[in-house]
XYZ file of C-alpha atoms in Angstrom:
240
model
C 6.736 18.579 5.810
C 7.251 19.616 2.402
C 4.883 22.806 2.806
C 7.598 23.376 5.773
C 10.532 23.189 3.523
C 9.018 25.911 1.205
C 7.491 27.805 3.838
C 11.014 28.267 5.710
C 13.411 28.618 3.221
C 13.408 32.013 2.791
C 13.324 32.771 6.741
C 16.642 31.018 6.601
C 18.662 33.868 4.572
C 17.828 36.678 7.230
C 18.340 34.717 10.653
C 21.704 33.583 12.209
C 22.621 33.521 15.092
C 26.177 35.650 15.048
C 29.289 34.711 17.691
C 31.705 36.435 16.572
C 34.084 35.751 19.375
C 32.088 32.525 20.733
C 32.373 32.497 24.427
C 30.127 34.030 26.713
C 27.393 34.485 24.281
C 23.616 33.940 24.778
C 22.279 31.309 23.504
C 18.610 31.086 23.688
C 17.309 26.902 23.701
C 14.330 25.822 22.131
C 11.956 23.160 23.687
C 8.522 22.351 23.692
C 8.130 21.832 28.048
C 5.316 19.191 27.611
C 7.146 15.545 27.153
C 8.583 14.020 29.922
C 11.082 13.170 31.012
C 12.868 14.681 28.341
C 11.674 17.905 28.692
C 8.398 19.306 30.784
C 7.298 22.544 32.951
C 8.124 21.589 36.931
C 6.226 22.953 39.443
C 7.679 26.239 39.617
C 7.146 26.405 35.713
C 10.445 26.126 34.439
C 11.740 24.140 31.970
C 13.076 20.787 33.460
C 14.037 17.178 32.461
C 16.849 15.185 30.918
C 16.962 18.085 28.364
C 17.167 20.895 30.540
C 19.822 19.150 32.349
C 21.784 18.722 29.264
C 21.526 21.773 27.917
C 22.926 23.987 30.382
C 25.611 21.199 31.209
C 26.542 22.034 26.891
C 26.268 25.203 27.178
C 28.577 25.161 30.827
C 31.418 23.161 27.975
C 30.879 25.797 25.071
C 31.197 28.665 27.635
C 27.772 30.108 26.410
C 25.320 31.613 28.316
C 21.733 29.937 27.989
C 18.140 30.587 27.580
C 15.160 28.925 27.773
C 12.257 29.181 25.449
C 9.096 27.171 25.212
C 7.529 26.662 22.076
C 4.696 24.423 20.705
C 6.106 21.513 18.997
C 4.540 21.994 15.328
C 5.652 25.494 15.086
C 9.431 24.440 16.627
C 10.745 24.443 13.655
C 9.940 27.340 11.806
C 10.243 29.536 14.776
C 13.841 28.107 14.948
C 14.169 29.297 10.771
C 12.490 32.770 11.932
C 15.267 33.375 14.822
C 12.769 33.357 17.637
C 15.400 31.044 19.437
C 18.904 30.000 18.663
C 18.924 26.034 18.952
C 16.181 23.647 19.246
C 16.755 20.128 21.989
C 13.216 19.155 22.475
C 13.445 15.124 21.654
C 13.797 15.890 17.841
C 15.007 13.025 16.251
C 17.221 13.388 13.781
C 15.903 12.724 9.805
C 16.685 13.177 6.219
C 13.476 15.409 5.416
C 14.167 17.845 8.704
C 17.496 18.223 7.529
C 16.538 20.173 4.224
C 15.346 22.613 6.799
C 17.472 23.148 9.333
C 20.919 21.250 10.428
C 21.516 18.769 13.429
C 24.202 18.209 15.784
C 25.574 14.834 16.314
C 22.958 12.805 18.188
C 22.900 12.915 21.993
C 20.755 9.534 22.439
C 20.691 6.694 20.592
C 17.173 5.989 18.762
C 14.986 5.608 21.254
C 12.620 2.508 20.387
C 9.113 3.924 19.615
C 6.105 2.196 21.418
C 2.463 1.451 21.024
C -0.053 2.078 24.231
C -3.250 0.842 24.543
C -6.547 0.372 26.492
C -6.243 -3.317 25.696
C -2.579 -6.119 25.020
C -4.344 -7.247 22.049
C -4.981 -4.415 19.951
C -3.236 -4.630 16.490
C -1.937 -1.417 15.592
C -2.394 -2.710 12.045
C -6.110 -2.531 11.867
C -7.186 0.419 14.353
C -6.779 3.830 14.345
C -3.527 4.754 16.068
C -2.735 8.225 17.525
C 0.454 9.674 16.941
C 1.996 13.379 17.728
C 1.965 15.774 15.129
C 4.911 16.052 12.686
C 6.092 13.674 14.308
C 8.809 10.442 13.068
C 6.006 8.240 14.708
C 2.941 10.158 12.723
C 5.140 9.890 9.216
C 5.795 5.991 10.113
C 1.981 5.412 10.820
C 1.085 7.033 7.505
C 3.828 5.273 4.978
C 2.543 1.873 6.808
C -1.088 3.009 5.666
C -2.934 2.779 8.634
C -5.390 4.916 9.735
C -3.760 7.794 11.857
C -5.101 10.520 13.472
C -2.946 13.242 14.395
C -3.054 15.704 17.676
C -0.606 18.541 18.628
C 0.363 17.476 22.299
C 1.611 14.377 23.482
C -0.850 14.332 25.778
C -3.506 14.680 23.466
C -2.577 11.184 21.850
C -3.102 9.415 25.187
C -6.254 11.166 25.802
C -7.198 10.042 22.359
C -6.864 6.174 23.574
C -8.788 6.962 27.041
C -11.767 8.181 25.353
C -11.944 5.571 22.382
C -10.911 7.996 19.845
C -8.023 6.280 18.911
C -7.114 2.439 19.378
C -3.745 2.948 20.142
C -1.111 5.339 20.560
C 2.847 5.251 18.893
C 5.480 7.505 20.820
C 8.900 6.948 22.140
C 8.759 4.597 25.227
C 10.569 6.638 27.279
C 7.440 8.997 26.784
C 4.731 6.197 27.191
C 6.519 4.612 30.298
C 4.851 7.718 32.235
C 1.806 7.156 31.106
C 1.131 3.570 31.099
C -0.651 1.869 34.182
C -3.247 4.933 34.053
C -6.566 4.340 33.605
C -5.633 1.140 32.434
C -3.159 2.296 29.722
C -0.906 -0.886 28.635
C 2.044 -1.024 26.675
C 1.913 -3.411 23.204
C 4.699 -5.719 22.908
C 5.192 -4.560 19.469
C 7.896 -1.660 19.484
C 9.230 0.149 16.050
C 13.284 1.152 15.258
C 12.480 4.629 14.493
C 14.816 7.817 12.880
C 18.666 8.546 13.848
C 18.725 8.945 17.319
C 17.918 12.511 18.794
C 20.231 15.664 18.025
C 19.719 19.223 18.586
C 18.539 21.673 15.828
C 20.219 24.399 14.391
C 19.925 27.415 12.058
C 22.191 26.180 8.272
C 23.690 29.335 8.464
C 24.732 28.612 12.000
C 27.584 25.895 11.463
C 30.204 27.748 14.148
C 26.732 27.364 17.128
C 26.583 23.595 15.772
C 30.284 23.310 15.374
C 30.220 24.175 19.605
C 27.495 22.102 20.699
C 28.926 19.252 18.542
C 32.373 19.784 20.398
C 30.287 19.493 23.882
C 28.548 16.863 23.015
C 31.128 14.905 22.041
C 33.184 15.830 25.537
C 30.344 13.886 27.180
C 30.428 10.820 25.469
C 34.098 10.383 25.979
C 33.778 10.867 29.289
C 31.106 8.819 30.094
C 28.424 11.947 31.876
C 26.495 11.547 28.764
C 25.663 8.054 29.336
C 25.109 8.514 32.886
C 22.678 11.136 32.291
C 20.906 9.107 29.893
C 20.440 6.865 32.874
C 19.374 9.106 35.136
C 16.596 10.232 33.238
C 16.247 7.099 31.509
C 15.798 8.702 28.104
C 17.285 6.028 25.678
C 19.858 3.270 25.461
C 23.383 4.052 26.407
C 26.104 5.090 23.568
């Protein structure tokens, strides 16, 4: 992450996102398309989950017009510096080293508890090699624990990892792993980590009137009570 910082700095002076008068604007959202159910290509190959839903509902509030952009999620970032896209909600929890890169909203979940899946209920994360998401809160926690990690750039990749004996186990947020456990014979651990600051979206530092909106939205929806009942529906996190 600290090759990131350097690398992006610089992009960070030329791109902004400019609103002059706010309303009606296009904003153009971020998201990687490939982690249910927060965010995943449907059938018809648009964007779709809890994210999707939640994203046009803020941008409905802020009077902005939206966007969609797919992106792969180790590139997200700096293609957020580099003004390929306007805002990032793709899951991205919120964290001290991200935000010497970019700023974050106010969070729109809750930490959402991070989980370990397996091939077998008595594999110890501890002394196997566990598969974790690239740049990544769960790949960071795997290496400061020093276990043996081994890193992939999809989600799906990590699973695959367990299935084929690559990896002993996988970490990712439960929410994630609930849609992939009972395949194959995937299990969930019982162990479960307290991970990062609960999810927000990204945005641009020289962007604080964009942020300034969507914080303003989200807020709207906590206080009256569709966040939370979106959070259900898609069963993303715990409730605020």
């Amino acid at each position: 992450m600290k090759k990131l910082i350097v690398s992006t700095a610089a992009l960070a002076i030329s791109a902004g996102f400019a609103l002059a008068d706010g309303h009606g604007k296009t904003v153009r959202l971020g998201t990687e398309g490939a982690y249910a159910p927060w965010n995943f290509l449907n059938d018809d190959g648009e964007v779709d989950g809890f994210e999707r839903e939640l994203g046009d509902e803020l941008c409905k509030r802020a009077e902005l017009k939206c966007e969609w952009v797919t992106n792969e999620w180790d590139s997200i970032i700096p293609n957020l510096v580099s003004g390929n896209y306007d805002a990032i909600i793709a899951g991205m929890s919120i964290t001290d080293e991200r935000d010497e890169v970019i700023d974050f909203t106010q969070n729109y979940t809750p930490p959402d508890p991070s989980a370990y899946a397996a091939m077998s209920a008595d594999v110890d994360p501890a002394s196997g090699i566990v598969a974790a998401q690239a740049t990544t809160i769960q790949a960071a926690f795997v290496a400061e624990q020093g276990w043996t990690l081994v890193e992939f750039a999809t989600p799906e990749e990590t699973v695959a990892a367990v299935k084929n004996g690559e990896a002993d186990a996988v970490l990712a947020d439960k929410s994630f792993l609930d849609t992939m456990v009972g395949s194959d014979g995937l299990v969930m651990l019982e162990r479960m980590e307290q991970i990062g600051g609960g999810v927000g979206m990204g945005i641009r530092e020289s962007d604080g009137e964009l942020r300034a909106m969507f914080d303003k939205a989200i807020q709207s929806m906590k206080d009256d009570g569709s966040l939370n009942t979106m959070i259900a529906k898609w069963e993303v996190a715990s409730q605020f």
